[in-house]
mmCIF file of C-alpha atoms and ligand atoms in Angstrom:
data_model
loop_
_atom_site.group_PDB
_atom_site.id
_atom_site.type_symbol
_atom_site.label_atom_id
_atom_site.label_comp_id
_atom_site.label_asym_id
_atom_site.label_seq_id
_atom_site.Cartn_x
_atom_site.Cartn_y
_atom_site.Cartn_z
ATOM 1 C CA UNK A 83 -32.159 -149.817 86.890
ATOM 2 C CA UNK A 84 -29.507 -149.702 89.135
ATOM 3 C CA UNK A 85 -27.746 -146.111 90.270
ATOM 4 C CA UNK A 86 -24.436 -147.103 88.083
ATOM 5 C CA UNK A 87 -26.281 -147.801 84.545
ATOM 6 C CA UNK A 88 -26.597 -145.086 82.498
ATOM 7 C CA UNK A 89 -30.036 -143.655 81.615
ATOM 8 C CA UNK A 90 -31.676 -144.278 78.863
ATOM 9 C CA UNK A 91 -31.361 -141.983 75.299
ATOM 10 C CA UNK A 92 -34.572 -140.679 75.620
ATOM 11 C CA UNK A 93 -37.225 -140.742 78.586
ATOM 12 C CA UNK A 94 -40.818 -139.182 78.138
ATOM 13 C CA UNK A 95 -42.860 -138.776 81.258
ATOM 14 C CA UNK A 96 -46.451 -137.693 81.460
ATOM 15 C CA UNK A 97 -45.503 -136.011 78.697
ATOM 16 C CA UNK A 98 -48.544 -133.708 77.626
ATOM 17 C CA UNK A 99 -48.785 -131.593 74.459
ATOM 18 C CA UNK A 100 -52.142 -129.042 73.725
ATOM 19 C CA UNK A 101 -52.136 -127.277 70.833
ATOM 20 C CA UNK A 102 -55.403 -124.586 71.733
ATOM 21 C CA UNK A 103 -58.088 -126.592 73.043
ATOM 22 C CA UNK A 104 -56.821 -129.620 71.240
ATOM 23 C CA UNK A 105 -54.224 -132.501 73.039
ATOM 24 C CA UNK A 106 -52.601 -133.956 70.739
ATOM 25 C CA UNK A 107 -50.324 -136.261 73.089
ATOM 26 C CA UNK A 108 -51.516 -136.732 76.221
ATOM 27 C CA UNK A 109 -49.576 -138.352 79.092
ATOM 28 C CA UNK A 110 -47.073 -140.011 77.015
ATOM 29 C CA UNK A 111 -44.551 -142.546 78.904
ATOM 30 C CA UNK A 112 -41.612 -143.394 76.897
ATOM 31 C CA UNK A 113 -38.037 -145.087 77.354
ATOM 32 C CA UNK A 114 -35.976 -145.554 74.652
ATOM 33 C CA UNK A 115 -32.674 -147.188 75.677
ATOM 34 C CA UNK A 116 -29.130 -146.319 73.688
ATOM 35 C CA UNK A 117 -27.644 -148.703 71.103
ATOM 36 C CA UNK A 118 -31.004 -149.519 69.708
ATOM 37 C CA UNK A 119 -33.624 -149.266 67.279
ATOM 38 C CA UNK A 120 -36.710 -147.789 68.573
ATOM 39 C CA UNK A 121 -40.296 -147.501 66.238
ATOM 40 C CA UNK A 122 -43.124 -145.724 67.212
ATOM 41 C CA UNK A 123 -46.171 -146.609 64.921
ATOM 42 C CA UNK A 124 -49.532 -144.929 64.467
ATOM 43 C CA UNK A 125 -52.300 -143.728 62.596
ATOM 44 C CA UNK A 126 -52.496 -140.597 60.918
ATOM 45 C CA UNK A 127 -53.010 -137.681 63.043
ATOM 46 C CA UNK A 128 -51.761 -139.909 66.215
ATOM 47 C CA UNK A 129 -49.225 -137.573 66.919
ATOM 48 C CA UNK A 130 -46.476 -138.973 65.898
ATOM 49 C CA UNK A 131 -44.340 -136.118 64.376
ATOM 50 C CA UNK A 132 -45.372 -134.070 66.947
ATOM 51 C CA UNK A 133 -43.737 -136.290 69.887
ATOM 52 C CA UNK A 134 -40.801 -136.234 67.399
ATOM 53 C CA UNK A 135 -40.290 -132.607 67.831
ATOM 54 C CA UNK A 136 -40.816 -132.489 71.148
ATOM 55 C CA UNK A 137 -37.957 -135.085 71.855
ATOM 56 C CA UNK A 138 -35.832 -132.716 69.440
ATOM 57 C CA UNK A 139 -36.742 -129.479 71.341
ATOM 58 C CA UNK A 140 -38.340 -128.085 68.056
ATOM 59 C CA UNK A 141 -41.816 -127.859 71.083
ATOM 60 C CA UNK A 142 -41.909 -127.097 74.318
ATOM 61 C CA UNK A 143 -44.520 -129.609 76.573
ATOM 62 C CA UNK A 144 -47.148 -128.389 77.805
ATOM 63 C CA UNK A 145 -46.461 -130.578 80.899
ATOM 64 C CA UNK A 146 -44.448 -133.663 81.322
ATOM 65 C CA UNK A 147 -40.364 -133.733 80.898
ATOM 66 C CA UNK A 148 -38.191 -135.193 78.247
ATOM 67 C CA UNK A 149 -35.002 -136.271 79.104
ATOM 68 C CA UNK A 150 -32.732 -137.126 77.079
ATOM 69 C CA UNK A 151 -29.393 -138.810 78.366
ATOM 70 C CA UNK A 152 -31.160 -137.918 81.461
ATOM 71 C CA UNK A 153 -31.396 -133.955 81.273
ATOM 72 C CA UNK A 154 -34.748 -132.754 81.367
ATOM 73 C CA UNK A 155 -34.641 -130.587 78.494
ATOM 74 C CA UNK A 156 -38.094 -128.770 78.773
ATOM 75 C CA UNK A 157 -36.748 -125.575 81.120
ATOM 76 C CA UNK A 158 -33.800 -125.538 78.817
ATOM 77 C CA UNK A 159 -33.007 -122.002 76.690
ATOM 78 C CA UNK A 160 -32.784 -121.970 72.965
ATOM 79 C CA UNK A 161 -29.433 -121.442 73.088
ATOM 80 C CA UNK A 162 -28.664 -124.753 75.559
ATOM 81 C CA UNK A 163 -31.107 -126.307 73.260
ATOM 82 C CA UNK A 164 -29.275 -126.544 70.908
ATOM 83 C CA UNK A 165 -26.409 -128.202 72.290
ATOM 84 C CA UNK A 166 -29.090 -130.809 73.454
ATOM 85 C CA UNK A 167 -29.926 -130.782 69.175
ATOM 86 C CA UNK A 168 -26.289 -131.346 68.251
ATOM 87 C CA UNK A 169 -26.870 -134.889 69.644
ATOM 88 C CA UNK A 170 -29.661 -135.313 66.863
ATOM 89 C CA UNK A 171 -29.494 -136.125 63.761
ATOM 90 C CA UNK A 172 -32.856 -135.862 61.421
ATOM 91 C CA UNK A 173 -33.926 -138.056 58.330
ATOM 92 C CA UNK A 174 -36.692 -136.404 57.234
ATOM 93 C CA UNK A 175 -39.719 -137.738 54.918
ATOM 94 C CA UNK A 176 -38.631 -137.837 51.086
ATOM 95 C CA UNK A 177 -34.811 -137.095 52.237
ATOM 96 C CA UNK A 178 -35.641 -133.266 52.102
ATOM 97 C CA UNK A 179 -32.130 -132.353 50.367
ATOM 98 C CA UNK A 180 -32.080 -128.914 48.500
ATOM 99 C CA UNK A 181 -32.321 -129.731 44.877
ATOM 100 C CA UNK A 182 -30.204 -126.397 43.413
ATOM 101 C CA UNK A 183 -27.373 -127.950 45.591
ATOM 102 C CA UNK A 184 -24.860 -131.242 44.561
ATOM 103 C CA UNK A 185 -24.894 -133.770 46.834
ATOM 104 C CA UNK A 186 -21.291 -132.733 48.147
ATOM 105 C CA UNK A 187 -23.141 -129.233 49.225
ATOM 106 C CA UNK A 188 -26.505 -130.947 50.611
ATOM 107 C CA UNK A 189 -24.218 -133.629 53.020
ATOM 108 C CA UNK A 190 -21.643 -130.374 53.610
ATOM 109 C CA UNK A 191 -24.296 -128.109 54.686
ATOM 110 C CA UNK A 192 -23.959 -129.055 58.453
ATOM 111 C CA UNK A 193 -20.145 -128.570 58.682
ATOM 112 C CA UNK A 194 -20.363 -125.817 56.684
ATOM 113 C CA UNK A 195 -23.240 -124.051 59.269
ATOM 114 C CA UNK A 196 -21.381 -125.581 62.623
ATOM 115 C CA UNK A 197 -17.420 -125.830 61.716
ATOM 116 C CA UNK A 198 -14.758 -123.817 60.537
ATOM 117 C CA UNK A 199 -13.274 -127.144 58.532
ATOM 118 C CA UNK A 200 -11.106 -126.123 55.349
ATOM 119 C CA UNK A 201 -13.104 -127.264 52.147
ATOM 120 C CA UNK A 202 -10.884 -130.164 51.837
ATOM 121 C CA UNK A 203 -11.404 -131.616 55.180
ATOM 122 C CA UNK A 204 -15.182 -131.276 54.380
ATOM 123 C CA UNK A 205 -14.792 -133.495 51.384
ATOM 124 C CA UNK A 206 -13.073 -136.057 52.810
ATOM 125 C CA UNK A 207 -15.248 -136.316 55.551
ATOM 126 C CA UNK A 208 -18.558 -136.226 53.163
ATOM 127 C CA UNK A 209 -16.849 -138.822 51.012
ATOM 128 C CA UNK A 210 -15.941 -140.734 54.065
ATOM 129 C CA UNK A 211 -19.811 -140.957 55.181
ATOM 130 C CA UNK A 212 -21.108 -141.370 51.490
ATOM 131 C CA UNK A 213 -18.914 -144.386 51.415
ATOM 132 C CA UNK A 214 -19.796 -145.825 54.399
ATOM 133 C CA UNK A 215 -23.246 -146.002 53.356
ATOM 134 C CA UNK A 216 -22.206 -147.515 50.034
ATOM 135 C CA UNK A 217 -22.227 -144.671 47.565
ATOM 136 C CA UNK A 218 -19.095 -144.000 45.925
ATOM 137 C CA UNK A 219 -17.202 -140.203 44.525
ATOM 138 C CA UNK A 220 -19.219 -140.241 41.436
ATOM 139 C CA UNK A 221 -22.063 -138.865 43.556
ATOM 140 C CA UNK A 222 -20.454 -135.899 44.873
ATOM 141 C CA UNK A 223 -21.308 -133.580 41.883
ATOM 142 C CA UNK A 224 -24.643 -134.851 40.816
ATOM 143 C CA UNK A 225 -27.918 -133.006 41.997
ATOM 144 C CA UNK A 226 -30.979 -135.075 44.113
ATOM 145 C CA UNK A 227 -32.888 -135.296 40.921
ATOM 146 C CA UNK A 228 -30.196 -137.528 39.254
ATOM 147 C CA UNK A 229 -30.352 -140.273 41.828
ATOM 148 C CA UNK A 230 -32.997 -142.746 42.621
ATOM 149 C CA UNK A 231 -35.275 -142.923 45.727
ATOM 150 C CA UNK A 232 -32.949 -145.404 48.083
ATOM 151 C CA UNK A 233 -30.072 -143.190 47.111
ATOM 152 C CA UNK A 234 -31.689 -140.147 48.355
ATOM 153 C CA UNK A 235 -32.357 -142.036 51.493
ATOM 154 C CA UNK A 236 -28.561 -143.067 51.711
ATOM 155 C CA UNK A 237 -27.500 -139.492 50.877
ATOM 156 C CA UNK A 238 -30.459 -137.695 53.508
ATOM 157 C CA UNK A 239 -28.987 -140.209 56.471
ATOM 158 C CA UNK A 240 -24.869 -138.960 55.580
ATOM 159 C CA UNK A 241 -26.496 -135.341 55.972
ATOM 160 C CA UNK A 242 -28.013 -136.813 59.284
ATOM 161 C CA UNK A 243 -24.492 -138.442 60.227
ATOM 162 C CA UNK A 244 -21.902 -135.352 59.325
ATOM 163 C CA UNK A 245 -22.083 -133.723 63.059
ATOM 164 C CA UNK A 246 -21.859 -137.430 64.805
ATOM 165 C CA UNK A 247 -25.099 -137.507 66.401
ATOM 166 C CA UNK A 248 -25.786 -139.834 69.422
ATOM 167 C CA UNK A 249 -29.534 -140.186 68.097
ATOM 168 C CA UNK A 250 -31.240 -140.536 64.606
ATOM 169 C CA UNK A 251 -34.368 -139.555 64.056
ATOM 170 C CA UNK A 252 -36.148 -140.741 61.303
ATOM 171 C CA UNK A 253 -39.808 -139.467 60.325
ATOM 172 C CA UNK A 254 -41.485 -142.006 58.070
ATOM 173 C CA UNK A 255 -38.481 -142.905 55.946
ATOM 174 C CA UNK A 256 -39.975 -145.482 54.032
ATOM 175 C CA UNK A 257 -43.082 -144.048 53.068
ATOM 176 C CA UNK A 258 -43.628 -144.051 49.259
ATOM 177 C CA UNK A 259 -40.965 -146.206 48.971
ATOM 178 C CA UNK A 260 -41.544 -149.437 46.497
ATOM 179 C CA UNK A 261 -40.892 -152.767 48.492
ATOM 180 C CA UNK A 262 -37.420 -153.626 47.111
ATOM 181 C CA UNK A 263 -36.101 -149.889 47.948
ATOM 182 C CA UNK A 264 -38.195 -150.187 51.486
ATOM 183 C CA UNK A 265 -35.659 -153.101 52.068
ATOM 184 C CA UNK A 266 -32.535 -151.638 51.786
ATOM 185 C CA UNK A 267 -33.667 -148.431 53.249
ATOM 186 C CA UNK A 268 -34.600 -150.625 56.570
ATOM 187 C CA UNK A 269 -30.943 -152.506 56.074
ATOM 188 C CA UNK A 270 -29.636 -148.514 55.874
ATOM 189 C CA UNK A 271 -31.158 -147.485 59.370
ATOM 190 C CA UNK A 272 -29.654 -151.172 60.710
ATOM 191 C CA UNK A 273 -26.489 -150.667 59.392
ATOM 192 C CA UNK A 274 -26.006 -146.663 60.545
ATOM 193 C CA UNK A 275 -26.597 -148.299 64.078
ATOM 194 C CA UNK A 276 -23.872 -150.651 63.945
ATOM 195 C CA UNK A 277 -21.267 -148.762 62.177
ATOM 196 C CA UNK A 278 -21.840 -145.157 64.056
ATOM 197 C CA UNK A 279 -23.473 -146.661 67.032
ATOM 198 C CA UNK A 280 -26.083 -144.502 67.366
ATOM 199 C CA UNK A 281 -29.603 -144.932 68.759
ATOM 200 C CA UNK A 282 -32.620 -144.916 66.378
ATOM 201 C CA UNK A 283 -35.622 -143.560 66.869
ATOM 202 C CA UNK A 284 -37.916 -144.214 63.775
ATOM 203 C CA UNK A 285 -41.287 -143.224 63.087
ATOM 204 C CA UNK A 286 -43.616 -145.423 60.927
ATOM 205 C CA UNK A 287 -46.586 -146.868 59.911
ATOM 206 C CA UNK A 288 -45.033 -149.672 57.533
ATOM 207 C CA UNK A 289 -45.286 -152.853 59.610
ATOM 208 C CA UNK A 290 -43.110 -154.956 57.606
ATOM 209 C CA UNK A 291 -40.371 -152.126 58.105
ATOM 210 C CA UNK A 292 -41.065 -152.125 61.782
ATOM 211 C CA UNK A 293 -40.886 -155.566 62.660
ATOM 212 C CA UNK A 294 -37.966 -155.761 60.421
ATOM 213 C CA UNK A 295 -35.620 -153.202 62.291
ATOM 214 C CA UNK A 296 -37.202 -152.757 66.027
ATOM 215 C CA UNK A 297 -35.982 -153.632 69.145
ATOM 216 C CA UNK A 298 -38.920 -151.752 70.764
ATOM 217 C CA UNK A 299 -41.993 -151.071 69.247
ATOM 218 C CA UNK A 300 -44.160 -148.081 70.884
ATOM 219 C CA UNK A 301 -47.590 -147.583 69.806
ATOM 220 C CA UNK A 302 -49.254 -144.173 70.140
ATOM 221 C CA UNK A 303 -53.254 -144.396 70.458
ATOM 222 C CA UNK A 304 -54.987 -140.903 70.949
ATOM 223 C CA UNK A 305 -52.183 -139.370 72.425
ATOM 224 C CA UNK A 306 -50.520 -142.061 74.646
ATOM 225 C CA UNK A 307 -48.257 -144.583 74.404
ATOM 226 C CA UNK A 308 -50.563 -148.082 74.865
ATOM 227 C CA UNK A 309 -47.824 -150.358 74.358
ATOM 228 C CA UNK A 310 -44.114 -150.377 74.359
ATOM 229 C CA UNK A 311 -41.900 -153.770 73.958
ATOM 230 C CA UNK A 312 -40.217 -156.139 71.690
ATOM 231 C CA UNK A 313 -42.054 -156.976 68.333
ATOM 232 C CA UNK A 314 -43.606 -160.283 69.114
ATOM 233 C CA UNK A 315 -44.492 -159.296 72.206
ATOM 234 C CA UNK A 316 -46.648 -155.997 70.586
ATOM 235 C CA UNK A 317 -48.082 -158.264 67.974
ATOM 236 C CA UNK A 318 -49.672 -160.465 71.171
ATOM 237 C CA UNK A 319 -51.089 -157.114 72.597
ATOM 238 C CA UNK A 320 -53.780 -157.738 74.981
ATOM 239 C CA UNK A 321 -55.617 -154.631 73.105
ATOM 240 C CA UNK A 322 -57.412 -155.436 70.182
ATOM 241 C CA UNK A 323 -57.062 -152.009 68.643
ATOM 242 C CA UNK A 324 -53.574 -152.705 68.463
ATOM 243 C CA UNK A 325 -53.439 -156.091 67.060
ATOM 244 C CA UNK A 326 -56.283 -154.873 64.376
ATOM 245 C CA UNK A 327 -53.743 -151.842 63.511
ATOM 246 C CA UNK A 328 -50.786 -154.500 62.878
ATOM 247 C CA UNK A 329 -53.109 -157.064 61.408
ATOM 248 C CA UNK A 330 -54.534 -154.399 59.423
ATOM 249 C CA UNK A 331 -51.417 -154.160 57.359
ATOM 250 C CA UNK A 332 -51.271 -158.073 56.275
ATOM 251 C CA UNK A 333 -47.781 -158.392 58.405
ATOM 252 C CA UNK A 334 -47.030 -162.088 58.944
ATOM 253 C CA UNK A 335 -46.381 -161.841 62.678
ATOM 254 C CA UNK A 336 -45.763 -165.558 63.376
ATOM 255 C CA UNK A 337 -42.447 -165.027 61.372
ATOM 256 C CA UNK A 338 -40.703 -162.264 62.883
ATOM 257 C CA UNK A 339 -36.834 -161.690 62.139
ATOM 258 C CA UNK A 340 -35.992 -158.511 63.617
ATOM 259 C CA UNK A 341 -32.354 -157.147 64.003
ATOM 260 C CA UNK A 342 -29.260 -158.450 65.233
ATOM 261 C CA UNK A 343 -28.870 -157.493 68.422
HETATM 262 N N1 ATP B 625 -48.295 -126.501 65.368
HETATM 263 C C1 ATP B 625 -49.518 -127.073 65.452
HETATM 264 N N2 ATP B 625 -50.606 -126.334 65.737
HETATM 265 C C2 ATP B 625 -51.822 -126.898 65.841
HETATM 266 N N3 ATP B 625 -52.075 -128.207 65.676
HETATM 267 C C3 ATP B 625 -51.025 -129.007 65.382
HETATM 268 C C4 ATP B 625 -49.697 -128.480 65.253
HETATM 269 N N4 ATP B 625 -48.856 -129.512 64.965
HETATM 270 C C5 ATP B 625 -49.639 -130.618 64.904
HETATM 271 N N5 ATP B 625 -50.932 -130.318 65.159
HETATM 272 C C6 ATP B 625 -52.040 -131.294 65.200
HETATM 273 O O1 ATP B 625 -51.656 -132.395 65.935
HETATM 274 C C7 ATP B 625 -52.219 -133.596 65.418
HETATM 275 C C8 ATP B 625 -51.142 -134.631 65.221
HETATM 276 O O2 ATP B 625 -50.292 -134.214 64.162
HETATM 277 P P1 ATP B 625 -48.948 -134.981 63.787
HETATM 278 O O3 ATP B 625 -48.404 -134.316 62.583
HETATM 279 O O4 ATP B 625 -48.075 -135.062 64.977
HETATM 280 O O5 ATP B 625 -49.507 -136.425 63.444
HETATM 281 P P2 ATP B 625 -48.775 -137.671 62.777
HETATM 282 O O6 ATP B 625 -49.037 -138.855 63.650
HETATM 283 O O7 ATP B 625 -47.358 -137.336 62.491
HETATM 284 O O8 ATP B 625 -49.590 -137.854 61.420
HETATM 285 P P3 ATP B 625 -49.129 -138.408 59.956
HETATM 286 O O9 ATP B 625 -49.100 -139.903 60.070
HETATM 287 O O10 ATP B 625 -50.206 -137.937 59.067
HETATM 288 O O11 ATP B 625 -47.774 -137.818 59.653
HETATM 289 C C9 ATP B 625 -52.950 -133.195 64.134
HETATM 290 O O12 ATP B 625 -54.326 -133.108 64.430
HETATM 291 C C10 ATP B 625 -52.381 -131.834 63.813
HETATM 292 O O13 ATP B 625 -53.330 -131.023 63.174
HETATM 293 MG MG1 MG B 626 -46.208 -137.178 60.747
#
């Protein structure tokens, strides 16, 4: 990297996280680089939320640093934290939306918490986001139980979008998904990147999702990173546990698509 370049969206080093006696990640490099679409797979248990709420500030390391845009956020206070947070936006597993609220109130609920905006301003801007993302007015005064499972997703990811994050985070967004719905949730998280321009950072253990929307593909193994690069190079891995955990899920990694760039 030269001095001029910016640095990258996200940069874990030696990043270490005990929990009691037990390390949960444990020397964990990392670089994600801005503009893309970043996946870290891994079995259960690997640690994968956990390294997602470390990036977020949600832990503190137990050693290591996180930078993010470059500013080691570990000595930071919880109340510069969350200035670092405002550049975050979560998708979280099953959408998480409140289900006594409409959708209007669920994608609202950040401007509502973080602005002073009139009520009108707020529902142009929901309805601006909504229809982005291809969902139209008629969703505005339904509740989460009235729409289906990729419309959740859709409706989750405006939530993510209303404060015009710089990152998305997404934990697991297609699990329990059917295959059809998995689809257009992955062309969702492509599509967010290219319309807001933001940087994705997407946990998963779906390899038919991963090699459809990476860039980069991290894997975490007992607590470290043990390979980071573009699909088909990951699917090559030199380390057989990692080529067993991608062959594992029946991928067909001679036919690799990917993103556009
Ligand atoms: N606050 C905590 N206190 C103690 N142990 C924790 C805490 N948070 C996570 N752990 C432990 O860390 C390990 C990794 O958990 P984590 O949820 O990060 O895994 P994961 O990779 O997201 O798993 P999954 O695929 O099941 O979602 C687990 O053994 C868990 O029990
Ligand atoms: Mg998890």
């Amino acid at each position: 990297m030269t001095e001029t370049e910016a640095p990258p969206a996200i940069r874990c080093v030696a990043l270490t996280k005990r929990f009691g006696q037990h390390t949960v990640l444990d020397g964990i490099d990392l670089v994600c680089h801005a503009g893309e679409t970043n996946v870290i797979i891994g079995g259960s248990g690997a640690g994968k939320t956990t390294l997602l709420r470390l990036l977020i500030g949600l832990e503190k390391p137990t050693s290591g640093r996180v930078e993010i845009d470059g500013e080691d956020i570990a000595p930071l206070s919880e109340f510069e934290l969350n200035r670092v947070r405002r550049k975050f936006g979560m998708v979280f597993q099953y959408a998480a939306l409140l289900d006594s609220l409409t959708i209007l109130d669920n994608v609202a609920f950040p401007l509502r918490e973080h602005t002073r905006e009139s009520e009108k301003k707020i529902r142009a801007k929901v309805l601006d986001k909504l229809e982005k993302l291809g969902l139209n007015e008629r969703v505005l005064d339904l509740y989460p139980a009235e729409l289906s499972g990729g419309m959740r997703k859709r409706v989750g990811l405006a939530r993510a979008l209303m404060l015009d994050p710089k990152i998305i985070v997404y934990d697991e967004p297609t699990s329990g998904l059917d295959p059809i719905t998995t689809r257009t949730v992955d062309e969702m998280i492509e599509q967010a990147r290219k319309l807001f321009g933001v940087t994705n950072v997407v946990i998963s253990h779906d390899m038919t999702s991963t090699f459809r929307i990476a860039h980069r593909v991290h894997v975490l193994v007992k607590g470290k990173i043990v390979e980071s690069g573009a699909p088909h190079d990951v699917a090559k891995s030199a380390r057989a546990d990692v080529r067993e955990f991608i062959e594992a899920s029946g991928v067909d990694t001679a036919n690799i698509s990917g993103p556009d760039r």
